[in-house]
mmCIF file of C-alpha atoms and ligand atoms in Angstrom:
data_model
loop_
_atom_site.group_PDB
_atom_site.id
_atom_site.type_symbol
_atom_site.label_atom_id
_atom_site.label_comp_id
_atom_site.label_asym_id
_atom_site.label_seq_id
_atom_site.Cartn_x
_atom_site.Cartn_y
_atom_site.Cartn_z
ATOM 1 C CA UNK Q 1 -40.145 -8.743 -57.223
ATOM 2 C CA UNK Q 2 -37.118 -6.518 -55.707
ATOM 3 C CA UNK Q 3 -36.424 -3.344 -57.880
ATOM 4 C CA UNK Q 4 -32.769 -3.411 -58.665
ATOM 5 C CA UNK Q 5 -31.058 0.168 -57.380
ATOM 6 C CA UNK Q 6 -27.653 1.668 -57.014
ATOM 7 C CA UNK Q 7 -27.375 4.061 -54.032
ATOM 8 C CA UNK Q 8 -25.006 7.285 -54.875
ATOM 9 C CA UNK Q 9 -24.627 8.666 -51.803
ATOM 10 C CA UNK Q 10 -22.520 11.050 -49.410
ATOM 11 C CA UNK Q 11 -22.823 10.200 -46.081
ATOM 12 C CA UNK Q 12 -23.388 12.358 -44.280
ATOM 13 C CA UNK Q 13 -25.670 11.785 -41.192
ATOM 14 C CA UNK Q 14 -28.938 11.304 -42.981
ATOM 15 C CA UNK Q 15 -27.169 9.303 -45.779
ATOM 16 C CA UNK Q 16 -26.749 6.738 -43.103
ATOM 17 C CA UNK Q 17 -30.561 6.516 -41.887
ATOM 18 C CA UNK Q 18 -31.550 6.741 -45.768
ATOM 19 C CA UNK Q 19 -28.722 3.872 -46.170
ATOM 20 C CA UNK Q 20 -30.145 1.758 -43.023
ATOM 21 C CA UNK Q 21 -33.645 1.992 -44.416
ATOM 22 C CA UNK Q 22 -32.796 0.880 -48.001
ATOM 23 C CA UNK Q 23 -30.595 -1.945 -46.912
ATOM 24 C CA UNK Q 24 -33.627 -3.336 -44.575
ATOM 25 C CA UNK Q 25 -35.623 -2.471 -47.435
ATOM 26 C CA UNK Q 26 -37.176 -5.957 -49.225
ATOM 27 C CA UNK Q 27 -39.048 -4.219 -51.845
ATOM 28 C CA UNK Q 28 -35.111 -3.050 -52.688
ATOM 29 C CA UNK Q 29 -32.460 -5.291 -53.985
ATOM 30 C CA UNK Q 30 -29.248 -2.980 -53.708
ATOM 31 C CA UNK Q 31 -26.733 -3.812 -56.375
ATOM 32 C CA UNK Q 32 -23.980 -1.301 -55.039
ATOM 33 C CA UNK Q 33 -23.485 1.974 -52.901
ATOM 34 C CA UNK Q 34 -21.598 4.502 -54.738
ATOM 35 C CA UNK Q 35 -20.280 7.653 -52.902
ATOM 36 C CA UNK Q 36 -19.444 11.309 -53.754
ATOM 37 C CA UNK Q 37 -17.386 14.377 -52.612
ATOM 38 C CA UNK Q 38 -20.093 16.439 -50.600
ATOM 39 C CA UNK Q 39 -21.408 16.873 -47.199
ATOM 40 C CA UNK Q 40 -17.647 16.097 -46.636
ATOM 41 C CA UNK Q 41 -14.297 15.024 -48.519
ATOM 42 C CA UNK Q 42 -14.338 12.528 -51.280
ATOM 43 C CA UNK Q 43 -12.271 10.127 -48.906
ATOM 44 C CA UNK Q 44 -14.511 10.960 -46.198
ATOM 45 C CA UNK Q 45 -17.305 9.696 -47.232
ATOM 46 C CA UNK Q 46 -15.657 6.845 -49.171
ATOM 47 C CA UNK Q 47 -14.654 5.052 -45.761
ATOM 48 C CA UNK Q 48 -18.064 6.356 -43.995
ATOM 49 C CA UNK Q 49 -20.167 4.177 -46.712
ATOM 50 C CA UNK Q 50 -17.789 1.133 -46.412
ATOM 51 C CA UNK Q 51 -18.203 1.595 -42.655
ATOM 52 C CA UNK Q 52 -21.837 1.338 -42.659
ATOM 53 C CA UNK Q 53 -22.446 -1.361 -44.801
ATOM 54 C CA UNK Q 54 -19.658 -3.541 -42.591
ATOM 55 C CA UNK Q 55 -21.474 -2.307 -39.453
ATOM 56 C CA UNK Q 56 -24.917 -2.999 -40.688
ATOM 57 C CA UNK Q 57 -23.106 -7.040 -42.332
ATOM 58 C CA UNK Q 58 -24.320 -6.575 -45.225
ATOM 59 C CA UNK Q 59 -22.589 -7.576 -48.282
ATOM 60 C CA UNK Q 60 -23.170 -4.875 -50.896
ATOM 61 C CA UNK Q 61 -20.121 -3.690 -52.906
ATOM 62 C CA UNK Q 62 -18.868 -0.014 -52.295
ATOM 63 C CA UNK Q 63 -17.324 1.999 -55.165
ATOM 64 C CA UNK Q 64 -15.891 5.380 -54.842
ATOM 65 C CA UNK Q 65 -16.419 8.175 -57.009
ATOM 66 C CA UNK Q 66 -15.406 11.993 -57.606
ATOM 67 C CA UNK Q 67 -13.816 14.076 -54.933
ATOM 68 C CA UNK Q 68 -14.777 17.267 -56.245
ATOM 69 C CA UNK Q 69 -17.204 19.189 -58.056
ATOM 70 C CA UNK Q 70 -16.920 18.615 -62.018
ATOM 71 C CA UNK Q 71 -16.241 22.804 -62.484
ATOM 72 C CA UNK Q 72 -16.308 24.086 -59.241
ATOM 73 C CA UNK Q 73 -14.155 23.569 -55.776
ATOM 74 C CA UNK Q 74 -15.594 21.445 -52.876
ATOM 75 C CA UNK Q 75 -18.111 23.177 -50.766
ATOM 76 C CA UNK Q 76 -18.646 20.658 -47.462
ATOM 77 C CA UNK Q 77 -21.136 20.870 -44.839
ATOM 78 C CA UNK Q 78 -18.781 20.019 -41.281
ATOM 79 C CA UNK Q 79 -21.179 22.102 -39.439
ATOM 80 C CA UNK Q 80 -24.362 19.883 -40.339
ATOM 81 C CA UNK Q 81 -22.726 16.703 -40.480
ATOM 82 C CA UNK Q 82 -19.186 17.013 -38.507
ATOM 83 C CA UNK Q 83 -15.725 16.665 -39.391
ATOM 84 C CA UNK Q 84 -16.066 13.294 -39.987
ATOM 85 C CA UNK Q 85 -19.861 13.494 -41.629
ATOM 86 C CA UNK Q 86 -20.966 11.066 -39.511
ATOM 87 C CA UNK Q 87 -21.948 13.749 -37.112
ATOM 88 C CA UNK Q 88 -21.013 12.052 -33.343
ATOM 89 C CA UNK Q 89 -21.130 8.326 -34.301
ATOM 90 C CA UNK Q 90 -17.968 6.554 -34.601
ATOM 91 C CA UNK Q 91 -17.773 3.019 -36.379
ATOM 92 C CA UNK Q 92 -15.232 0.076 -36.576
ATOM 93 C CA UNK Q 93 -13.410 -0.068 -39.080
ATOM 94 C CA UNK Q 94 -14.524 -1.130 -41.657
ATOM 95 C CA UNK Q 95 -14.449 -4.402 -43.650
ATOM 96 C CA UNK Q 96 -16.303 -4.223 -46.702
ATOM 97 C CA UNK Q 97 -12.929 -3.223 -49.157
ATOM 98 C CA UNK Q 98 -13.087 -0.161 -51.494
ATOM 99 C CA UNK Q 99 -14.298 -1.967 -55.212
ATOM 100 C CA UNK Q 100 -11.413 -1.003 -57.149
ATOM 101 C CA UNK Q 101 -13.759 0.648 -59.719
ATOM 102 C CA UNK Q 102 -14.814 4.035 -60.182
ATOM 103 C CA UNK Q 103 -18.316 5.094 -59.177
ATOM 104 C CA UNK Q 104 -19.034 5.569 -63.039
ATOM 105 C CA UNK Q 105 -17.602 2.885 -64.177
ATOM 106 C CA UNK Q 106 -19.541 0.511 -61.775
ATOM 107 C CA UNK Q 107 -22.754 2.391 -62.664
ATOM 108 C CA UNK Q 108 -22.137 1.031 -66.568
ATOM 109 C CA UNK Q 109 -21.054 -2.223 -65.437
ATOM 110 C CA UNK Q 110 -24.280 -2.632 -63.500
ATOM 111 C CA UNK Q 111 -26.740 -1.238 -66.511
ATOM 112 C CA UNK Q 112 -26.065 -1.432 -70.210
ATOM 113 C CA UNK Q 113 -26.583 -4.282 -71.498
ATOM 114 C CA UNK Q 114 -28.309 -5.966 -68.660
ATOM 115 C CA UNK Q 115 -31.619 -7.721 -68.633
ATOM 116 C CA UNK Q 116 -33.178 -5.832 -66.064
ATOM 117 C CA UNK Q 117 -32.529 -1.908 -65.776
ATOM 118 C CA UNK Q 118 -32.042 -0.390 -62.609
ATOM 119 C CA UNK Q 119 -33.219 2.301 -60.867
ATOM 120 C CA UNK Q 120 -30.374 5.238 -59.545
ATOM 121 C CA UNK Q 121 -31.268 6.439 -56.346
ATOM 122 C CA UNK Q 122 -28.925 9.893 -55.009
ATOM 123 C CA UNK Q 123 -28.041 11.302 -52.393
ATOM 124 C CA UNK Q 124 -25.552 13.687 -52.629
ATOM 125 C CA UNK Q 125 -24.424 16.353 -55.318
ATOM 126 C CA UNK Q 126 -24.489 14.720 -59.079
ATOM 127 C CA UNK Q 127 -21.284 14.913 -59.697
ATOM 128 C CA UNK Q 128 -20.985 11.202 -60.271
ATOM 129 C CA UNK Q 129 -23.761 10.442 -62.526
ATOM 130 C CA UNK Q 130 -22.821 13.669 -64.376
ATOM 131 C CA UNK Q 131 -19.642 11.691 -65.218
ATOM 132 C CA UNK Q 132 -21.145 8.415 -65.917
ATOM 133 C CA UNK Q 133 -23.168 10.141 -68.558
ATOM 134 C CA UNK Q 134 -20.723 12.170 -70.538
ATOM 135 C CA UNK Q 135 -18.298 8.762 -70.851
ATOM 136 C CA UNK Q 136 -21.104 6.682 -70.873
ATOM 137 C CA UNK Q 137 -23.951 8.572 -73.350
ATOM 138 C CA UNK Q 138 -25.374 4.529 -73.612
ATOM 139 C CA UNK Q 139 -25.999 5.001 -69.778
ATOM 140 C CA UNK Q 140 -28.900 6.812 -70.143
ATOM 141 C CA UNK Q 141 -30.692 3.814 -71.775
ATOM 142 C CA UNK Q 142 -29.673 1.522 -68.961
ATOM 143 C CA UNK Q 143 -31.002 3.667 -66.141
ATOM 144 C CA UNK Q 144 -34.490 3.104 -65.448
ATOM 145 C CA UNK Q 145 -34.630 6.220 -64.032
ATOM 146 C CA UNK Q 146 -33.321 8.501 -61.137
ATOM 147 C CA UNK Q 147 -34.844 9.224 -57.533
ATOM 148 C CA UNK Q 148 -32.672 12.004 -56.489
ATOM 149 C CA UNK Q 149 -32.702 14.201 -53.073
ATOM 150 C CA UNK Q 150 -32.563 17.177 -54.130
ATOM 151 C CA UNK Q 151 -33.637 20.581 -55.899
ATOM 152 C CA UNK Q 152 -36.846 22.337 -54.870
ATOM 153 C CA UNK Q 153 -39.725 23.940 -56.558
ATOM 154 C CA UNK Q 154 -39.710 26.810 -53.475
ATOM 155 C CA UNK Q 155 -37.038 27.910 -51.375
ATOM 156 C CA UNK Q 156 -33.028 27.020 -51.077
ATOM 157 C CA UNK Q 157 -31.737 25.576 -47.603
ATOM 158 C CA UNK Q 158 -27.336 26.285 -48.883
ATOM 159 C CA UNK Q 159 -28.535 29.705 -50.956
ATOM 160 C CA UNK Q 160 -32.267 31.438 -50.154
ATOM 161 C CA UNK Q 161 -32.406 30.022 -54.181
ATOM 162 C CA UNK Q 162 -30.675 26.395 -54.170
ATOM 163 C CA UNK Q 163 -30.808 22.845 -52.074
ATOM 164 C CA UNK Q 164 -27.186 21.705 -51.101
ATOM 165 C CA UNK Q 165 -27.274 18.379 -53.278
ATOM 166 C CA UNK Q 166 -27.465 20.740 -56.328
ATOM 167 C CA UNK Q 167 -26.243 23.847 -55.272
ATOM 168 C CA UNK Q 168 -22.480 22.035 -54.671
ATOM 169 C CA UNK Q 169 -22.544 20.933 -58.363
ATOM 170 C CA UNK Q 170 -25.011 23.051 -60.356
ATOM 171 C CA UNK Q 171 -22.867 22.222 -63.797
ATOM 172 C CA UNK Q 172 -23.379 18.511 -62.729
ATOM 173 C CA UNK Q 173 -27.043 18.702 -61.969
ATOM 174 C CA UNK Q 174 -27.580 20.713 -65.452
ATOM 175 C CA UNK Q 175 -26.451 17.307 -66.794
ATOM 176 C CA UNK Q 176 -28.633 15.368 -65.198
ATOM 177 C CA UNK Q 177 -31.515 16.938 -65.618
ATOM 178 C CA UNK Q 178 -30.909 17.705 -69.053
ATOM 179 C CA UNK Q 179 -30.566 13.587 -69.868
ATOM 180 C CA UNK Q 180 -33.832 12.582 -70.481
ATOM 181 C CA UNK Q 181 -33.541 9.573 -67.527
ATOM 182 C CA UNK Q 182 -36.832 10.141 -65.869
ATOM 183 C CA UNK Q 183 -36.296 11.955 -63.533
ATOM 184 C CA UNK Q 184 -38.667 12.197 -59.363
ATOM 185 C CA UNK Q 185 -36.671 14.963 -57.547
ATOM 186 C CA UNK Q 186 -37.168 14.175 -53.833
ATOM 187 C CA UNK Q 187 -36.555 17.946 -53.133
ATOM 188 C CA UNK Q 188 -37.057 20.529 -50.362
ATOM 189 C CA UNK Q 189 -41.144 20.264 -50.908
ATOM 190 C CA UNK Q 190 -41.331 17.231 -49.395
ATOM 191 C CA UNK Q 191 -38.219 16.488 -47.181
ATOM 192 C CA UNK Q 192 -39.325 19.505 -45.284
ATOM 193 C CA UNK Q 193 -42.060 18.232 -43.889
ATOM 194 C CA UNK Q 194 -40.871 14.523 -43.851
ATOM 195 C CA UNK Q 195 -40.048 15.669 -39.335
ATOM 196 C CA UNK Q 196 -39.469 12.820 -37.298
ATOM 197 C CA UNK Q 197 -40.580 14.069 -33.793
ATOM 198 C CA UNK Q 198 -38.961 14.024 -30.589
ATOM 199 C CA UNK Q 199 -41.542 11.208 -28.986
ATOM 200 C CA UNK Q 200 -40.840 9.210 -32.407
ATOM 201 C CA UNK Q 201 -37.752 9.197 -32.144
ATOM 202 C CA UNK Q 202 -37.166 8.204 -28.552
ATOM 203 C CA UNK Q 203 -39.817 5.465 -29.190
ATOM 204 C CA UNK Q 204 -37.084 4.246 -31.440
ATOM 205 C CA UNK Q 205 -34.521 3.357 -29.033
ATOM 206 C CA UNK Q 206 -36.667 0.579 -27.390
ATOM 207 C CA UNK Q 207 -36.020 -1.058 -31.348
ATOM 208 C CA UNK Q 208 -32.717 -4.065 -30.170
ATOM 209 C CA UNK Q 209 -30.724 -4.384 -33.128
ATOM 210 C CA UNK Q 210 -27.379 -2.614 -34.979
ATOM 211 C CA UNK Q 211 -29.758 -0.378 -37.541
ATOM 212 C CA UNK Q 212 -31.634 1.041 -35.411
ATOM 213 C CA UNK Q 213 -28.857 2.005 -32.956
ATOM 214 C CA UNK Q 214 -27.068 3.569 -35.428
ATOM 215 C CA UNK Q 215 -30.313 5.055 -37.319
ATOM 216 C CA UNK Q 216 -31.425 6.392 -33.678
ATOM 217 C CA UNK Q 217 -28.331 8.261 -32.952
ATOM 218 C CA UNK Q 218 -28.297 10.229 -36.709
ATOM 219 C CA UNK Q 219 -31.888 11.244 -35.864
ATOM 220 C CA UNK Q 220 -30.930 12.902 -32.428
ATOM 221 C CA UNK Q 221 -27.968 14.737 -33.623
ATOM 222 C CA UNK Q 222 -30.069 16.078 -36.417
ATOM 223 C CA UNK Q 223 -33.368 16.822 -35.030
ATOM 224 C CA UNK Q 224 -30.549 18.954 -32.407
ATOM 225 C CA UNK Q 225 -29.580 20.674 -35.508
ATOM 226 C CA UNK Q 226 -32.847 21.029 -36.904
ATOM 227 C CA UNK Q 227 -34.580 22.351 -34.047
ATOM 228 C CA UNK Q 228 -31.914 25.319 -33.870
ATOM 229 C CA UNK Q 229 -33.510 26.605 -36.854
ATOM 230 C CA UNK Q 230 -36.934 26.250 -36.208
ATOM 231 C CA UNK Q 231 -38.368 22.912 -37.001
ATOM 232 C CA UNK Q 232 -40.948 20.726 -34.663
ATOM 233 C CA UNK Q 233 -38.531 17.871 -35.862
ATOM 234 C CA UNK Q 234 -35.274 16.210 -37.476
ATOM 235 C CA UNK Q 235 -35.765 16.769 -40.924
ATOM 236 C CA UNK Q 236 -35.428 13.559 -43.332
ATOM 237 C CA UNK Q 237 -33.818 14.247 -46.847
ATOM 238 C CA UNK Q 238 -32.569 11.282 -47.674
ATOM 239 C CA UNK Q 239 -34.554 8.873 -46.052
ATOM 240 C CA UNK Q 240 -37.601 10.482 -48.208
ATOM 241 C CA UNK Q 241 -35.555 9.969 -51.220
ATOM 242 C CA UNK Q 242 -34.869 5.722 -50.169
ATOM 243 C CA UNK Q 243 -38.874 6.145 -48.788
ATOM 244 C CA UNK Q 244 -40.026 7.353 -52.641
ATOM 245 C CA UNK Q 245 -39.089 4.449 -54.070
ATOM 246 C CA UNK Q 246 -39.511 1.786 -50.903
ATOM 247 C CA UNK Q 247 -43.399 2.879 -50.647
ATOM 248 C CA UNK Q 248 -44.289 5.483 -53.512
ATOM 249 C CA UNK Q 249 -47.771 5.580 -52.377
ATOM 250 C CA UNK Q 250 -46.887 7.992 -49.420
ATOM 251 C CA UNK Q 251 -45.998 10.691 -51.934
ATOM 252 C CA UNK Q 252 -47.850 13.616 -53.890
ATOM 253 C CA UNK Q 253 -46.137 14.178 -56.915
ATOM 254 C CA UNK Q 254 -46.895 16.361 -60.117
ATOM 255 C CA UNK Q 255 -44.704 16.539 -63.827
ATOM 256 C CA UNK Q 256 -43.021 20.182 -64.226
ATOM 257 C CA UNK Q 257 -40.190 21.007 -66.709
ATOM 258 C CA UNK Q 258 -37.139 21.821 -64.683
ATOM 259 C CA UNK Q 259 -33.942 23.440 -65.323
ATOM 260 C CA UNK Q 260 -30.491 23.997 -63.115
ATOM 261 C CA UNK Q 261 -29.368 27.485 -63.036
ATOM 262 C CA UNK Q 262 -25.911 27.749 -63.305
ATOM 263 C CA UNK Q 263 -25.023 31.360 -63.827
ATOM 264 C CA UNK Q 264 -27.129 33.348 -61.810
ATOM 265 C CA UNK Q 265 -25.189 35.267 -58.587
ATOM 266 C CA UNK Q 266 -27.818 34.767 -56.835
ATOM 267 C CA UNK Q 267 -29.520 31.764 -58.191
ATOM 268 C CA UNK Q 268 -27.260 29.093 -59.201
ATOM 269 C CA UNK Q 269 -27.781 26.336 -58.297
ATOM 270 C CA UNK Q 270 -31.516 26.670 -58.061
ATOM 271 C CA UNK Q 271 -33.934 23.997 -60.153
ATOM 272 C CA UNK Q 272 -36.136 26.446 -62.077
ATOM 273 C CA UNK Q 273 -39.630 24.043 -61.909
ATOM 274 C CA UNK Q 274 -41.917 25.655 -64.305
ATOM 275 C CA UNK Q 275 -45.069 25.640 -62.234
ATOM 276 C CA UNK Q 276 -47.448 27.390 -64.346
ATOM 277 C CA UNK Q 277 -46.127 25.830 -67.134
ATOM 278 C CA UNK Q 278 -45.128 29.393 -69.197
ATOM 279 C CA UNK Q 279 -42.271 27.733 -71.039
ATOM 280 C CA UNK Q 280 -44.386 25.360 -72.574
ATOM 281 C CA UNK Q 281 -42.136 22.726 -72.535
ATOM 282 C CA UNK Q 282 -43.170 19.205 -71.669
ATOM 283 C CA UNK Q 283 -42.139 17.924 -68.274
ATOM 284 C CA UNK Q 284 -38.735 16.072 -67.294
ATOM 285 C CA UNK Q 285 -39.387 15.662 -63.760
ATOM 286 C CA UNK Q 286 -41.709 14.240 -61.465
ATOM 287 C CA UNK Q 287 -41.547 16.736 -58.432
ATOM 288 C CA UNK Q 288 -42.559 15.013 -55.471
ATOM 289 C CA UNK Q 289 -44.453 18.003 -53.545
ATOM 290 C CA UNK Q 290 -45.873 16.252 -50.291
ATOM 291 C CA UNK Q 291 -45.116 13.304 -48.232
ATOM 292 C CA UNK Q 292 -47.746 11.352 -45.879
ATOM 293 C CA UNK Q 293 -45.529 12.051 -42.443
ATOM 294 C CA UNK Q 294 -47.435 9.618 -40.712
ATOM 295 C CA UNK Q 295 -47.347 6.641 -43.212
ATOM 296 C CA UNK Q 296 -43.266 7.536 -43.337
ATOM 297 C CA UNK Q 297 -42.838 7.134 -39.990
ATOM 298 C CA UNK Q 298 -44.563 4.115 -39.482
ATOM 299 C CA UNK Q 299 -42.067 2.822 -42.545
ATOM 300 C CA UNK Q 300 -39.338 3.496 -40.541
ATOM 301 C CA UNK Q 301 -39.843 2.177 -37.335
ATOM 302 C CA UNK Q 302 -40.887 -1.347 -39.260
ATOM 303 C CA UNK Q 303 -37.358 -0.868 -41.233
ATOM 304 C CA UNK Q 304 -35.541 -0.098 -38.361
ATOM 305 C CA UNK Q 305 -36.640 -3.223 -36.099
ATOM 306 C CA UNK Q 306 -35.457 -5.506 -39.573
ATOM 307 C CA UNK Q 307 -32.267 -5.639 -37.907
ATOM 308 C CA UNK Q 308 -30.913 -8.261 -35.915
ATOM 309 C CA UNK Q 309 -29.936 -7.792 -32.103
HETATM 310 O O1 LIG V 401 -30.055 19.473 -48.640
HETATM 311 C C1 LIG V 401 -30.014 18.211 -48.005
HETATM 312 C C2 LIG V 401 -29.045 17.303 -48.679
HETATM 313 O O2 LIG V 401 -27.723 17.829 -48.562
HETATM 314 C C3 LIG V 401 -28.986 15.899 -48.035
HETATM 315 O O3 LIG V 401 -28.669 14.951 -49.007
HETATM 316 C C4 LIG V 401 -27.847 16.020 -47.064
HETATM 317 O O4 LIG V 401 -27.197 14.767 -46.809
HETATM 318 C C5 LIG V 401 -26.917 16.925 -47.810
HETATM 319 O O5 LIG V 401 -26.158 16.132 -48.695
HETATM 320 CA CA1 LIG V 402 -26.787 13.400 -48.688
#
């Protein structure tokens, strides 16, 4: 049985691998890609998701959604993912047409009311489910629940304090945490140590086939950034996120109660993850805290060689 998901997304170079993997993916039965104002501009990453899907043929609908933060201005990350966010890759044009249809608006289209709920899987900052939820408070019964990149129970990677996903839209990610959708935050814990190695990588390019091309190329130009600040590999955020909910076997994960910080100078934008549990509050998130780097790997070379020559 396929799990029905929406992908919310901001490509962004390792939005594209995550995207490759899901839309190989069979456990996965994508409904629609949304994207968001992020890594770069709204329109940005608008034509980079339609441009994937058309380069990849497959026939999912693309919606776009905000452009900016809900509070704050637009904080974009050219010097991780390039000025086009798709780091050195260029793609046709692309095909698939824009769904004239907000992001928000698709994502209550696709879940109240429905038979089957499906499951939100992001990317990117929040800033479109934030939406969806304060037009749409009947969303949060039609969401099965949310795998989101982002957050961490440690460190920051945009602040020492705050991941970029919720550090670009702290006001957002308040919301969204604060919904009661259950909630596995794919954060910093994990993605850190999700490193696809040089050797793996390479091995990758014997793989025929559009995906992995395109998949291959992301990993190089990010394992180049990577590698300038000290990791053995590229680092996979969003491909853990698509990988939590493809196989969620290769994860550790524990309940915590977690708040967004939205005030602090230096801490906004930081998920507070009660670890000891001193607030005494019961848990809204499931904080993934470890990843089995071997079993992921292995995941994404099969995903990768899904795609036709
Ligand atoms: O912190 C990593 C996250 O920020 C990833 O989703 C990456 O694409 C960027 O959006
Ligand atoms: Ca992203």
């Amino acid at each position: 049985m396929k799990r029905p998901v929406i992908i919310d997304c901001d490509p962004g170079t390792d939005d594209t691998i995550a995207l490759v993997m899901a839309l190989a993916a069979e456990e996965l039965d994508v409904k629609a890609i949304t994207t968001v104002a992020g890594n770069q501009t709204g329109d940005k990453t608008a034509i980079n998701g339609r441009k994937i899907v058309s380069y990849l043929k497959k026939n999912v609908p693309v919606a776009h959604g905000a452009d900016k933060p809900i509070m704050r201005p637009l904080v974009t990350a050219p010097h991780v993912h390039g000025e086009s966010g798709m780091g050195p890759v260029e793609l046709p044009d692309p095909v698939t047409p824009t769904l004239d249809i907000k992001a928000w608006d698709l994502f209550y289209e696709l879940t109240v009311d429905k038979s089957e709920k499906v499951h939100l899987i992001t990317l990117g900052p929040l800033t479109n489910v934030a939406i969806a939820l304060m037009k749409y408070p009947a969303l949060k019964d039609g969401i099965e629940g949310i795998t989101m990149m982002g957050g961490s129970a440690c460190y920051g990677n945009d602040t020492p304090a705050a991941e970029y996903n919720i550090y670009a839209d702290p006001e957002a990610a308040r919301i969204v945490f604060d919904s009661g959708i259950p909630i596995t935050m794919v954060g910093l814990d994990c993605t850190h140590k999700a490193l696809l190695m040089k050797d793996e990588i390479d091995s990758m390019a014997s793989v025929p086939g559009t995906g992995a091309k395109l998949a291959q190329d992301m990993m190089n130009h990010i394992y180049e950034f990577a590698t300038r600040f000290g990791f053995s590999g590229a680092v996979m955020h969003d491909p853990s996120a698509v990988t939590a909910v493809i196989k969620p076997e290769l994860f550790v994960t524990a309940p915590y109660h977690v708040v967004v910080e939205t005030k602090g100078k230096y801490t906004t934008g930081k998920t507070v993850v009660d670890l000891m549990g001193v607030t005494k509050k019961d848990p809204n998130v499931n904080v993934v805290l470890d990843i089995d780097r071997e079993g992921f790997v292995q995941l994404v070379k099969k995903l990768l060689k899904s795609y036709e020559s």
